[in-house]
PDB file of C-alpha atoms and ligand atoms in Angstrom:
ATOM      1  CA  UNK G 897    -186.226-116.137-202.333  1.00 60.00           C
ATOM      2  CA  UNK G 898    -189.054-118.262-200.928  1.00 70.00           C
ATOM      3  CA  UNK G 899    -192.189-116.544-199.664  1.00 79.00           C
ATOM      4  CA  UNK G 900    -191.310-117.911-196.252  1.00 92.00           C
ATOM      5  CA  UNK G 901    -188.566-115.409-195.545  1.00 96.00           C
ATOM      6  CA  UNK G 902    -187.885-112.976-192.747  1.00 98.00           C
ATOM      7  CA  UNK G 903    -185.355-110.190-192.611  1.00 98.00           C
ATOM      8  CA  UNK G 904    -183.370-110.637-189.421  1.00 98.00           C
ATOM      9  CA  UNK G 905    -180.614-108.689-187.721  1.00 99.00           C
ATOM     10  CA  UNK G 906    -177.820-109.035-185.229  1.00 99.00           C
ATOM     11  CA  UNK G 907    -177.140-106.068-182.939  1.00 99.00           C
ATOM     12  CA  UNK G 908    -173.551-106.261-181.745  1.00 99.00           C
ATOM     13  CA  UNK G 909    -172.569-104.227-178.685  1.00 99.00           C
ATOM     14  CA  UNK G 910    -169.250-102.508-178.213  1.00 99.00           C
ATOM     15  CA  UNK G 911    -167.819-102.381-174.702  1.00 98.00           C
ATOM     16  CA  UNK G 912    -169.896-101.725-171.586  1.00 99.00           C
ATOM     17  CA  UNK G 913    -167.693-100.386-168.809  1.00 98.00           C
ATOM     18  CA  UNK G 914    -168.267-100.833-165.086  1.00 98.00           C
ATOM     19  CA  UNK G 915    -169.302 -97.198-164.808  1.00 98.00           C
ATOM     20  CA  UNK G 916    -171.957 -97.403-167.568  1.00 98.00           C
ATOM     21  CA  UNK G 917    -175.579 -97.311-166.426  1.00 98.00           C
ATOM     22  CA  UNK G 918    -178.330 -99.734-167.505  1.00 98.00           C
ATOM     23  CA  UNK G 919    -180.219 -96.760-168.928  1.00 98.00           C
ATOM     24  CA  UNK G 920    -177.289 -95.806-171.180  1.00 98.00           C
ATOM     25  CA  UNK G 921    -176.957 -99.393-172.435  1.00 99.00           C
ATOM     26  CA  UNK G 922    -180.694 -99.716-173.091  1.00 99.00           C
ATOM     27  CA  UNK G 923    -180.572 -96.480-175.121  1.00 99.00           C
ATOM     28  CA  UNK G 924    -177.876 -98.115-177.305  1.00 99.00           C
ATOM     29  CA  UNK G 925    -180.016-101.242-177.709  1.00 99.00           C
ATOM     30  CA  UNK G 926    -183.065 -99.150-178.637  1.00 99.00           C
ATOM     31  CA  UNK G 927    -181.034 -97.300-181.243  1.00 99.00           C
ATOM     32  CA  UNK G 928    -179.972-100.615-182.851  1.00 99.00           C
ATOM     33  CA  UNK G 929    -183.529-101.938-182.638  1.00 99.00           C
ATOM     34  CA  UNK G 930    -184.709 -98.859-184.567  1.00 99.00           C
ATOM     35  CA  UNK G 931    -182.000 -99.284-187.192  1.00 99.00           C
ATOM     36  CA  UNK G 932    -182.990-102.924-187.737  1.00 99.00           C
ATOM     37  CA  UNK G 933    -186.701-102.082-187.935  1.00 99.00           C
ATOM     38  CA  UNK G 934    -185.988 -99.244-190.381  1.00 99.00           C
ATOM     39  CA  UNK G 935    -184.173-101.798-192.566  1.00 98.00           C
ATOM     40  CA  UNK G 936    -187.281-103.997-192.605  1.00 98.00           C
ATOM     41  CA  UNK G 937    -186.082-106.531-190.022  1.00 98.00           C
ATOM     42  CA  UNK G 938    -188.617-108.388-187.908  1.00 98.00           C
ATOM     43  CA  UNK G 939    -186.120-109.792-185.415  1.00 99.00           C
ATOM     44  CA  UNK G 940    -182.821-108.752-183.834  1.00 99.00           C
ATOM     45  CA  UNK G 941    -180.439-110.773-181.661  1.00 99.00           C
ATOM     46  CA  UNK G 942    -178.526-108.923-178.928  1.00 99.00           C
ATOM     47  CA  UNK G 943    -175.548-110.292-176.894  1.00 99.00           C
ATOM     48  CA  UNK G 944    -175.122-112.398-173.755  1.00 99.00           C
ATOM     49  CA  UNK G 945    -175.203-110.357-170.495  1.00 99.00           C
ATOM     50  CA  UNK G 946    -176.110-107.371-172.636  1.00 99.00           C
ATOM     51  CA  UNK G 947    -177.003-104.953-169.834  1.00 99.00           C
ATOM     52  CA  UNK G 948    -173.725-104.797-167.912  1.00 98.00           C
ATOM     53  CA  UNK G 949    -170.013-105.289-168.293  1.00 98.00           C
ATOM     54  CA  UNK G 950    -168.894-108.949-168.393  1.00 98.00           C
ATOM     55  CA  UNK G 951    -168.669-109.064-164.586  1.00 98.00           C
ATOM     56  CA  UNK G 952    -167.535-112.745-164.260  1.00 98.00           C
ATOM     57  CA  UNK G 953    -164.025-111.458-165.034  1.00 98.00           C
ATOM     58  CA  UNK G 954    -163.938-109.936-161.507  1.00 98.00           C
ATOM     59  CA  UNK G 955    -163.714-111.638-158.115  1.00 98.00           C
ATOM     60  CA  UNK G 956    -165.981-110.001-155.522  1.00 97.00           C
ATOM     61  CA  UNK G 957    -165.744-110.939-151.852  1.00 95.00           C
ATOM     62  CA  UNK G 958    -168.783-108.851-151.098  1.00 93.00           C
ATOM     63  CA  UNK G 959    -172.018-110.437-152.356  1.00 88.00           C
ATOM     64  CA  UNK G 960    -173.734-107.064-152.198  1.00 93.00           C
ATOM     65  CA  UNK G 961    -171.412-105.774-154.930  1.00 93.00           C
ATOM     66  CA  UNK G 962    -172.256-108.695-157.254  1.00 97.00           C
ATOM     67  CA  UNK G 963    -175.985-108.313-156.629  1.00 97.00           C
ATOM     68  CA  UNK G 964    -176.029-105.133-158.675  1.00 97.00           C
ATOM     69  CA  UNK G 965    -175.334-107.048-161.896  1.00 98.00           C
ATOM     70  CA  UNK G 966    -178.523-109.158-161.768  1.00 98.00           C
ATOM     71  CA  UNK G 967    -182.099-108.449-162.892  1.00 98.00           C
ATOM     72  CA  UNK G 968    -184.818-109.684-160.533  1.00 98.00           C
ATOM     73  CA  UNK G 969    -187.542-108.859-163.080  1.00 98.00           C
ATOM     74  CA  UNK G 970    -187.685-108.764-166.854  1.00 98.00           C
ATOM     75  CA  UNK G 971    -188.748-106.342-168.164  1.00 98.00           C
ATOM     76  CA  UNK G 972    -187.941-103.864-165.415  1.00 98.00           C
ATOM     77  CA  UNK G 973    -187.814-100.084-165.167  1.00 98.00           C
ATOM     78  CA  UNK G 974    -184.497 -99.856-167.031  1.00 98.00           C
ATOM     79  CA  UNK G 975    -185.352-102.297-169.843  1.00 98.00           C
ATOM     80  CA  UNK G 976    -189.025-101.384-170.343  1.00 98.00           C
ATOM     81  CA  UNK G 977    -188.174 -98.795-173.057  1.00 98.00           C
ATOM     82  CA  UNK G 978    -186.653-101.584-175.183  1.00 99.00           C
ATOM     83  CA  UNK G 979    -189.765-103.749-174.845  1.00 99.00           C
ATOM     84  CA  UNK G 980    -192.041-100.761-175.555  1.00 99.00           C
ATOM     85  CA  UNK G 981    -190.097 -99.761-178.650  1.00 99.00           C
ATOM     86  CA  UNK G 982    -190.117-103.347-179.949  1.00 99.00           C
ATOM     87  CA  UNK G 983    -193.911-103.423-179.605  1.00 99.00           C
ATOM     88  CA  UNK G 984    -194.268-100.009-181.276  1.00 98.00           C
ATOM     89  CA  UNK G 985    -192.102-101.078-184.223  1.00 98.00           C
ATOM     90  CA  UNK G 986    -193.317-104.683-184.399  1.00 98.00           C
ATOM     91  CA  UNK G 987    -189.916-106.315-184.090  1.00 99.00           C
ATOM     92  CA  UNK G 988    -188.958-109.291-181.914  1.00 99.00           C
ATOM     93  CA  UNK G 989    -185.632-109.694-180.134  1.00 99.00           C
ATOM     94  CA  UNK G 990    -183.271-111.932-178.130  1.00 99.00           C
ATOM     95  CA  UNK G 991    -181.655-110.419-175.032  1.00 99.00           C
ATOM     96  CA  UNK G 992    -179.134-111.907-172.612  1.00 99.00           C
ATOM     97  CA  UNK G 993    -178.934-110.840-168.954  1.00 99.00           C
ATOM     98  CA  UNK G 994    -178.011-112.079-165.464  1.00 99.00           C
ATOM     99  CA  UNK G 995    -181.166-113.391-163.780  1.00 99.00           C
ATOM    100  CA  UNK G 996    -181.914-113.435-160.046  1.00 98.00           C
ATOM    101  CA  UNK G 997    -184.993-115.543-159.307  1.00 98.00           C
ATOM    102  CA  UNK G 998    -187.416-114.940-156.408  1.00 98.00           C
ATOM    103  CA  UNK G 999    -185.727-117.975-154.721  1.00 98.00           C
ATOM    104  CA  UNK G1000    -182.372-116.107-154.971  1.00 97.00           C
ATOM    105  CA  UNK G1001    -181.068-118.478-157.658  1.00 98.00           C
ATOM    106  CA  UNK G1002    -178.752-116.963-160.270  1.00 98.00           C
ATOM    107  CA  UNK G1003    -178.663-117.865-163.948  1.00 99.00           C
ATOM    108  CA  UNK G1004    -177.056-116.607-167.152  1.00 99.00           C
ATOM    109  CA  UNK G1005    -180.300-116.145-169.076  1.00 99.00           C
ATOM    110  CA  UNK G1006    -181.750-115.042-172.398  1.00 99.00           C
ATOM    111  CA  UNK G1007    -185.303-114.209-173.366  1.00 99.00           C
ATOM    112  CA  UNK G1008    -187.059-114.371-176.697  1.00 99.00           C
ATOM    113  CA  UNK G1009    -189.423-111.446-177.126  1.00 99.00           C
ATOM    114  CA  UNK G1010    -192.193-111.330-179.732  1.00 98.00           C
ATOM    115  CA  UNK G1011    -193.019-108.359-181.979  1.00 98.00           C
ATOM    116  CA  UNK G1012    -195.711-107.348-179.474  1.00 98.00           C
ATOM    117  CA  UNK G1013    -193.019-106.762-176.848  1.00 98.00           C
ATOM    118  CA  UNK G1014    -194.095-109.784-174.785  1.00 98.00           C
ATOM    119  CA  UNK G1015    -191.685-112.514-173.651  1.00 99.00           C
ATOM    120  CA  UNK G1016    -192.284-115.720-175.612  1.00 98.00           C
ATOM    121  CA  UNK G1017    -189.678-117.891-173.904  1.00 98.00           C
ATOM    122  CA  UNK G1018    -186.663-118.125-171.664  1.00 98.00           C
ATOM    123  CA  UNK G1019    -183.387-120.058-171.772  1.00 99.00           C
ATOM    124  CA  UNK G1020    -180.775-120.494-169.017  1.00 99.00           C
ATOM    125  CA  UNK G1021    -177.170-121.210-170.034  1.00 99.00           C
ATOM    126  CA  UNK G1022    -176.234-124.872-169.634  1.00 99.00           C
ATOM    127  CA  UNK G1023    -172.518-124.950-170.504  1.00 98.00           C
ATOM    128  CA  UNK G1024    -170.914-122.606-167.962  1.00 98.00           C
ATOM    129  CA  UNK G1025    -167.195-122.141-168.646  1.00 98.00           C
ATOM    130  CA  UNK G1026    -164.462-121.038-166.276  1.00 98.00           C
ATOM    131  CA  UNK G1027    -163.796-121.684-162.583  1.00 98.00           C
ATOM    132  CA  UNK G1028    -165.444-121.002-159.212  1.00 98.00           C
ATOM    133  CA  UNK G1029    -162.390-120.456-156.985  1.00 98.00           C
ATOM    134  CA  UNK G1030    -160.366-117.259-156.655  1.00 98.00           C
ATOM    135  CA  UNK G1031    -157.293-117.216-158.942  1.00 98.00           C
ATOM    136  CA  UNK G1032    -155.873-113.735-158.381  1.00 97.00           C
ATOM    137  CA  UNK G1033    -152.652-114.418-160.302  1.00 97.00           C
ATOM    138  CA  UNK G1034    -154.514-114.683-163.613  1.00 97.00           C
ATOM    139  CA  UNK G1035    -154.654-111.492-165.736  1.00 97.00           C
ATOM    140  CA  UNK G1036    -158.443-111.624-165.259  1.00 98.00           C
ATOM    141  CA  UNK G1037    -160.838-114.333-164.155  1.00 98.00           C
ATOM    142  CA  UNK G1038    -163.719-116.261-165.676  1.00 98.00           C
ATOM    143  CA  UNK G1039    -166.076-116.881-162.760  1.00 98.00           C
ATOM    144  CA  UNK G1040    -169.265-118.043-164.412  1.00 98.00           C
ATOM    145  CA  UNK G1041    -169.151-121.224-162.314  1.00 98.00           C
ATOM    146  CA  UNK G1042    -169.178-118.990-159.198  1.00 98.00           C
ATOM    147  CA  UNK G1043    -171.819-116.505-160.233  1.00 98.00           C
ATOM    148  CA  UNK G1044    -174.339-118.791-162.013  1.00 98.00           C
ATOM    149  CA  UNK G1045    -176.038-122.156-161.618  1.00 98.00           C
ATOM    150  CA  UNK G1046    -176.246-124.532-164.570  1.00 98.00           C
ATOM    151  CA  UNK G1047    -179.447-123.790-166.477  1.00 99.00           C
ATOM    152  CA  UNK G1048    -182.457-125.883-165.512  1.00 98.00           C
ATOM    153  CA  UNK G1049    -184.684-125.399-168.545  1.00 98.00           C
ATOM    154  CA  UNK G1050    -182.949-127.676-171.045  1.00 98.00           C
ATOM    155  CA  UNK G1051    -182.987-126.501-174.661  1.00 98.00           C
ATOM    156  CA  UNK G1052    -186.574-125.481-175.415  1.00 98.00           C
ATOM    157  CA  UNK G1053    -187.836-124.070-178.723  1.00 98.00           C
ATOM    158  CA  UNK G1054    -190.544-121.484-179.241  1.00 98.00           C
ATOM    159  CA  UNK G1055    -192.948-120.830-182.111  1.00 98.00           C
ATOM    160  CA  UNK G1056    -192.933-117.127-182.920  1.00 98.00           C
ATOM    161  CA  UNK G1057    -193.340-114.980-186.005  1.00 98.00           C
ATOM    162  CA  UNK G1058    -194.178-117.958-188.236  1.00 97.00           C
ATOM    163  CA  UNK G1059    -190.983-119.844-187.439  1.00 98.00           C
ATOM    164  CA  UNK G1060    -189.395-121.795-184.580  1.00 98.00           C
ATOM    165  CA  UNK G1061    -186.658-120.233-182.477  1.00 98.00           C
ATOM    166  CA  UNK G1062    -184.090-121.849-180.210  1.00 98.00           C
ATOM    167  CA  UNK G1063    -181.604-120.031-177.994  1.00 99.00           C
ATOM    168  CA  UNK G1064    -178.217-120.740-176.575  1.00 98.00           C
ATOM    169  CA  UNK G1065    -175.613-118.596-174.861  1.00 99.00           C
ATOM    170  CA  UNK G1066    -171.921-118.127-175.636  1.00 98.00           C
ATOM    171  CA  UNK G1067    -169.999-121.259-174.577  1.00 98.00           C
ATOM    172  CA  UNK G1068    -173.061-123.370-175.522  1.00 99.00           C
ATOM    173  CA  UNK G1069    -172.168-122.588-179.140  1.00 98.00           C
ATOM    174  CA  UNK G1070    -169.109-124.831-178.887  1.00 98.00           C
ATOM    175  CA  UNK G1071    -171.201-127.905-177.955  1.00 98.00           C
ATOM    176  CA  UNK G1072    -172.901-129.846-180.777  1.00 98.00           C
ATOM    177  CA  UNK G1073    -175.419-131.396-178.373  1.00 98.00           C
ATOM    178  CA  UNK G1074    -177.058-127.995-177.796  1.00 98.00           C
ATOM    179  CA  UNK G1075    -177.873-127.404-181.455  1.00 98.00           C
ATOM    180  CA  UNK G1076    -178.877-131.025-182.071  1.00 98.00           C
ATOM    181  CA  UNK G1077    -181.502-130.968-179.339  1.00 98.00           C
ATOM    182  CA  UNK G1078    -182.791-127.624-180.626  1.00 98.00           C
ATOM    183  CA  UNK G1079    -182.944-128.946-184.199  1.00 98.00           C
ATOM    184  CA  UNK G1080    -184.735-132.093-183.046  1.00 98.00           C
ATOM    185  CA  UNK G1081    -187.256-129.778-181.381  1.00 98.00           C
ATOM    186  CA  UNK G1082    -187.833-128.085-184.729  1.00 98.00           C
ATOM    187  CA  UNK G1083    -185.670-124.970-184.465  1.00 98.00           C
ATOM    188  CA  UNK G1084    -185.268-123.091-187.753  1.00 98.00           C
ATOM    189  CA  UNK G1085    -183.382-120.207-186.158  1.00 98.00           C
ATOM    190  CA  UNK G1086    -180.952-120.300-183.233  1.00 99.00           C
ATOM    191  CA  UNK G1087    -180.163-116.936-181.649  1.00 99.00           C
ATOM    192  CA  UNK G1088    -177.104-116.685-179.424  1.00 99.00           C
ATOM    193  CA  UNK G1089    -175.143-113.966-177.690  1.00 99.00           C
ATOM    194  CA  UNK G1090    -171.562-114.142-176.470  1.00 99.00           C
ATOM    195  CA  UNK G1091    -168.709-112.436-174.578  1.00 98.00           C
ATOM    196  CA  UNK G1092    -165.457-114.081-175.644  1.00 98.00           C
ATOM    197  CA  UNK G1093    -162.203-112.747-174.182  1.00 98.00           C
ATOM    198  CA  UNK G1094    -159.498-112.513-176.859  1.00 96.00           C
ATOM    199  CA  UNK G1095    -156.903-113.812-174.430  1.00 95.00           C
ATOM    200  CA  UNK G1096    -157.191-117.407-173.234  1.00 95.00           C
ATOM    201  CA  UNK G1097    -156.299-117.383-169.511  1.00 96.00           C
ATOM    202  CA  UNK G1098    -156.009-121.172-169.221  1.00 96.00           C
ATOM    203  CA  UNK G1099    -153.366-122.020-171.847  1.00 95.00           C
ATOM    204  CA  UNK G1100    -151.262-120.404-174.577  1.00 93.00           C
ATOM    205  CA  UNK G1101    -153.363-119.976-177.683  1.00 93.00           C
ATOM    206  CA  UNK G1102    -152.493-118.034-180.842  1.00 93.00           C
ATOM    207  CA  UNK G1103    -155.064-115.183-180.963  1.00 88.00           C
ATOM    208  CA  UNK G1104    -156.286-116.060-184.480  1.00 94.00           C
ATOM    209  CA  UNK G1105    -157.574-119.443-183.239  1.00 97.00           C
ATOM    210  CA  UNK G1106    -160.141-117.703-181.024  1.00 97.00           C
ATOM    211  CA  UNK G1107    -161.971-116.335-184.069  1.00 98.00           C
ATOM    212  CA  UNK G1108    -161.359-119.475-186.134  1.00 98.00           C
ATOM    213  CA  UNK G1109    -162.975-121.732-183.516  1.00 98.00           C
ATOM    214  CA  UNK G1110    -165.829-119.283-182.987  1.00 98.00           C
ATOM    215  CA  UNK G1111    -166.777-119.493-186.659  1.00 98.00           C
ATOM    216  CA  UNK G1112    -165.923-123.173-187.081  1.00 98.00           C
ATOM    217  CA  UNK G1113    -168.364-124.401-184.423  1.00 98.00           C
ATOM    218  CA  UNK G1114    -171.267-122.227-185.545  1.00 99.00           C
ATOM    219  CA  UNK G1115    -170.856-122.806-189.285  1.00 99.00           C
ATOM    220  CA  UNK G1116    -170.712-126.570-188.881  1.00 98.00           C
ATOM    221  CA  UNK G1117    -173.660-126.509-186.449  1.00 98.00           C
ATOM    222  CA  UNK G1118    -175.766-124.444-188.874  1.00 98.00           C
ATOM    223  CA  UNK G1119    -175.143-126.937-191.683  1.00 98.00           C
ATOM    224  CA  UNK G1120    -175.429-130.142-189.642  1.00 98.00           C
ATOM    225  CA  UNK G1121    -178.704-128.980-188.100  1.00 98.00           C
ATOM    226  CA  UNK G1122    -180.174-127.111-191.092  1.00 98.00           C
ATOM    227  CA  UNK G1123    -180.646-123.905-189.077  1.00 98.00           C
ATOM    228  CA  UNK G1124    -180.024-120.183-189.292  1.00 98.00           C
ATOM    229  CA  UNK G1125    -177.624-118.956-186.614  1.00 99.00           C
ATOM    230  CA  UNK G1126    -177.739-115.348-185.388  1.00 99.00           C
ATOM    231  CA  UNK G1127    -174.584-114.718-183.343  1.00 99.00           C
ATOM    232  CA  UNK G1128    -174.199-111.457-181.447  1.00 99.00           C
ATOM    233  CA  UNK G1129    -171.024-110.334-179.653  1.00 99.00           C
ATOM    234  CA  UNK G1130    -170.340-107.938-176.885  1.00 98.00           C
ATOM    235  CA  UNK G1131    -166.825-106.928-177.826  1.00 98.00           C
ATOM    236  CA  UNK G1132    -163.961-104.475-177.745  1.00 98.00           C
ATOM    237  CA  UNK G1133    -162.132-103.515-174.560  1.00 98.00           C
ATOM    238  CA  UNK G1134    -164.294-103.284-171.432  1.00 98.00           C
ATOM    239  CA  UNK G1135    -162.197-101.307-168.950  1.00 98.00           C
ATOM    240  CA  UNK G1136    -159.119-102.624-170.783  1.00 98.00           C
ATOM    241  CA  UNK G1137    -160.231-106.283-171.092  1.00 98.00           C
ATOM    242  CA  UNK G1138    -160.584-107.124-174.774  1.00 98.00           C
ATOM    243  CA  UNK G1139    -163.252-109.431-176.245  1.00 98.00           C
ATOM    244  CA  UNK G1140    -163.462-110.391-179.900  1.00 98.00           C
ATOM    245  CA  UNK G1141    -166.218-109.327-182.284  1.00 98.00           C
ATOM    246  CA  UNK G1142    -167.110-111.407-185.317  1.00 98.00           C
ATOM    247  CA  UNK G1143    -170.897-111.215-184.948  1.00 99.00           C
ATOM    248  CA  UNK G1144    -172.508-112.905-187.914  1.00 99.00           C
ATOM    249  CA  UNK G1145    -175.542-114.424-189.566  1.00 99.00           C
ATOM    250  CA  UNK G1146    -174.995-117.994-190.806  1.00 99.00           C
ATOM    251  CA  UNK G1147    -177.250-119.770-193.299  1.00 98.00           C
ATOM    252  CA  UNK G1148    -178.234-123.467-193.092  1.00 98.00           C
ATOM    253  CA  UNK G1149    -175.637-124.021-195.811  1.00 98.00           C
ATOM    254  CA  UNK G1150    -173.010-123.180-193.194  1.00 98.00           C
ATOM    255  CA  UNK G1151    -172.055-119.984-195.032  1.00 98.00           C
ATOM    256  CA  UNK G1152    -171.634-116.648-193.283  1.00 99.00           C
ATOM    257  CA  UNK G1153    -173.990-114.315-195.134  1.00 98.00           C
ATOM    258  CA  UNK G1154    -173.438-111.161-193.042  1.00 99.00           C
ATOM    259  CA  UNK G1155    -170.784-110.174-190.523  1.00 98.00           C
ATOM    260  CA  UNK G1156    -169.737-107.153-188.504  1.00 98.00           C
ATOM    261  CA  UNK G1157    -166.596-105.222-189.365  1.00 98.00           C
ATOM    262  CA  UNK G1158    -166.163-103.251-186.126  1.00 98.00           C
ATOM    263  CA  UNK G1159    -165.802-103.899-182.413  1.00 98.00           C
ATOM    264  CA  UNK G1160    -168.470-101.377-181.573  1.00 98.00           C
ATOM    265  CA  UNK G1161    -172.262-101.125-181.675  1.00 99.00           C
ATOM    266  CA  UNK G1162    -173.141-102.378-185.162  1.00 99.00           C
ATOM    267  CA  UNK G1163    -176.225-103.818-186.850  1.00 99.00           C
ATOM    268  CA  UNK G1164    -176.032-106.410-189.620  1.00 99.00           C
ATOM    269  CA  UNK G1165    -179.087-107.631-191.542  1.00 98.00           C
ATOM    270  CA  UNK G1166    -180.040-110.400-193.958  1.00 98.00           C
ATOM    271  CA  UNK G1167    -183.147-111.693-195.742  1.00 98.00           C
ATOM    272  CA  UNK G1168    -183.316-115.209-194.308  1.00 98.00           C
ATOM    273  CA  UNK G1169    -185.106-117.837-196.384  1.00 97.00           C
ATOM    274  CA  UNK G1170    -186.695-119.940-193.666  1.00 96.00           C
ATOM    275  CA  UNK G1171    -187.286-122.811-196.099  1.00 94.00           C
ATOM    276  CA  UNK G1172    -183.580-123.181-196.871  1.00 95.00           C
ATOM    277  CA  UNK G1173    -182.981-125.679-194.075  1.00 95.00           C
ATOM    278  CA  UNK G1174    -185.797-127.927-195.317  1.00 92.00           C
ATOM    279  CA  UNK G1175    -183.737-128.907-198.375  1.00 91.00           C
ATOM    280  CA  UNK G1176    -181.110-130.451-196.094  1.00 95.00           C
ATOM    281  CA  UNK G1177    -183.670-131.869-193.673  1.00 97.00           C
ATOM    282  CA  UNK G1178    -185.272-133.825-196.520  1.00 97.00           C
ATOM    283  CA  UNK G1179    -182.005-135.205-197.839  1.00 97.00           C
ATOM    284  CA  UNK G1180    -178.567-135.430-196.259  1.00 97.00           C
ATOM    285  CA  UNK G1181    -179.808-134.528-192.759  1.00 98.00           C
ATOM    286  CA  UNK G1182    -183.139-136.344-192.841  1.00 98.00           C
ATOM    287  CA  UNK G1183    -182.981-137.240-189.146  1.00 98.00           C
ATOM    288  CA  UNK G1184    -185.763-139.870-189.259  1.00 98.00           C
ATOM    289  CA  UNK G1185    -184.098-141.751-192.109  1.00 98.00           C
ATOM    290  CA  UNK G1186    -180.442-141.490-191.259  1.00 98.00           C
ATOM    291  CA  UNK G1187    -179.858-140.913-187.541  1.00 98.00           C
ATOM    292  CA  UNK G1188    -178.975-144.023-185.530  1.00 98.00           C
ATOM    293  CA  UNK G1189    -179.834-143.173-181.914  1.00 98.00           C
ATOM    294  CA  UNK G1190    -179.331-146.813-180.864  1.00 98.00           C
ATOM    295  CA  UNK G1191    -175.602-146.105-181.253  1.00 98.00           C
ATOM    296  CA  UNK G1192    -175.538-142.726-179.484  1.00 97.00           C
ATOM    297  CA  UNK G1193    -176.633-143.758-175.969  1.00 96.00           C
ATOM    298  CA  UNK G1194    -173.211-143.047-174.489  1.00 96.00           C
ATOM    299  CA  UNK G1195    -173.666-139.353-175.218  1.00 95.00           C
ATOM    300  CA  UNK G1196    -176.368-139.036-172.584  1.00 95.00           C
ATOM    301  CA  UNK G1197    -175.134-141.781-170.238  1.00 95.00           C
ATOM    302  CA  UNK G1198    -171.777-140.130-169.613  1.00 94.00           C
ATOM    303  CA  UNK G1199    -170.137-136.709-169.765  1.00 95.00           C
ATOM    304  CA  UNK G1200    -167.065-138.366-171.311  1.00 93.00           C
ATOM    305  CA  UNK G1201    -163.468-137.737-170.352  1.00 87.00           C
ATOM    306  CA  UNK G1202    -163.320-140.993-168.413  1.00 75.00           C
ATOM    307  CA  UNK G1203    -162.717-144.510-169.729  1.00 66.00           C
ATOM    308  CA  UNK G1204    -165.982-146.047-170.881  1.00 66.00           C
ATOM    309  CA  UNK G1205    -167.103-149.611-171.594  1.00 67.00           C
ATOM    310  CA  UNK G1206    -166.475-150.711-175.157  1.00 67.00           C
ATOM    311  CA  UNK G1207    -163.434-148.457-175.598  1.00 64.00           C
ATOM    312  CA  UNK G1208    -160.827-150.194-177.750  1.00 60.00           C
ATOM    313  CA  UNK G1209    -157.077-149.714-177.868  1.00 48.00           C
ATOM    314  CA  UNK G1210    -154.966-147.144-176.082  1.00 39.00           C
ATOM    315  CA  UNK G1211    -156.820-147.670-172.840  1.00 38.00           C
ATOM    316  CA  UNK G1212    -153.818-147.155-170.559  1.00 37.00           C
ATOM    317  CA  UNK G1213    -153.456-143.613-169.320  1.00 34.00           C
ATOM    318  CA  UNK G1214    -150.243-142.131-170.733  1.00 30.00           C
TER     319      UNK G1214
HETATM  320  N1  CDV B2393    -168.944-116.161-171.945  1.00 75.74           N
HETATM  321  C1  CDV B2393    -168.436-117.336-172.393  1.00 75.74           C
HETATM  322  O1  CDV B2393    -169.079-118.364-172.302  1.00 75.74           O
HETATM  323  N2  CDV B2393    -167.182-117.285-172.886  1.00 75.74           N
HETATM  324  C2  CDV B2393    -166.469-118.460-173.330  1.00 75.74           C
HETATM  325  C3  CDV B2393    -164.980-118.282-173.151  1.00 75.74           C
HETATM  326  C4  CDV B2393    -164.580-118.408-171.751  1.00 75.74           C
HETATM  327  C5  CDV B2393    -164.189-119.307-173.944  1.00 75.74           C
HETATM  328  C6  CDV B2393    -166.743-118.759-174.798  1.00 75.74           C
HETATM  329  O2  CDV B2393    -166.993-119.933-175.101  1.00 75.74           O
HETATM  330  O3  CDV B2393    -166.658-117.868-175.633  1.00 75.74           O
END
């Protein structure tokens, strides 16, 4: 183990039901924070939208009803005990929540908090899945495109606790561009939270593929970008709507080194060697030596999905 190591944790949340209060959820987060600190951890990653149920599954006609899911300040009265306890114990954390800005803009947001209990940085989810229109015939909805704007902060990284952190949120983890930008900005650790329904409402999908794809994207991203990935689920059945667990810590080798075994509140921990990624960065993934950005322009010029110049063969739509 190199001297440049940090014990880090993932704090998975079991279900949060509509009737559960912020205060009750924060008490659960504080309890996991204490468990991680008692184990010697200096950082813990919590889930996406960690303070409420996954409300984008519900259509609300009445804006006033939706308003109750957002935080207009962070920390606030309900979450202050988590920030205070982090400062008392000297442990940093990642927390996802629904953000309402002073301009009444709404984002799916995460914050990185230092071991002094002060916010170091903020990220707003870029890859919003789902739909914006009402589809009442579905078994449940996925209305992130209705309830949030696309994040406007890009993919920033933050120096904290002797390393460099990046953040992404749930569906972002399926997109290689997110991790690549974070790695190019020097991220050693990427913290991410998620709420992933077990049932795919858009097409028939064997249930085992949900977990397979979840791990596949993060393990390959960890290796290809020489980063630690801390992935934290909110899972189990929220008022009957099931979301998968599978929270894990992934090394820059792409290997899962710790994973949860329940679909409830659970803390996993690992001594992370923060120099491990450097081995790959100096060799197989030495970006400066081997990347060829002159051939990647299309990635930022176009979203894809349409015919593009230079495409060869099979150009007729079938
Ligand atoms: N909260 C999410 O972003 N969930 C998506 C689902 C809809 C596939 C995910 O990528 O897990």
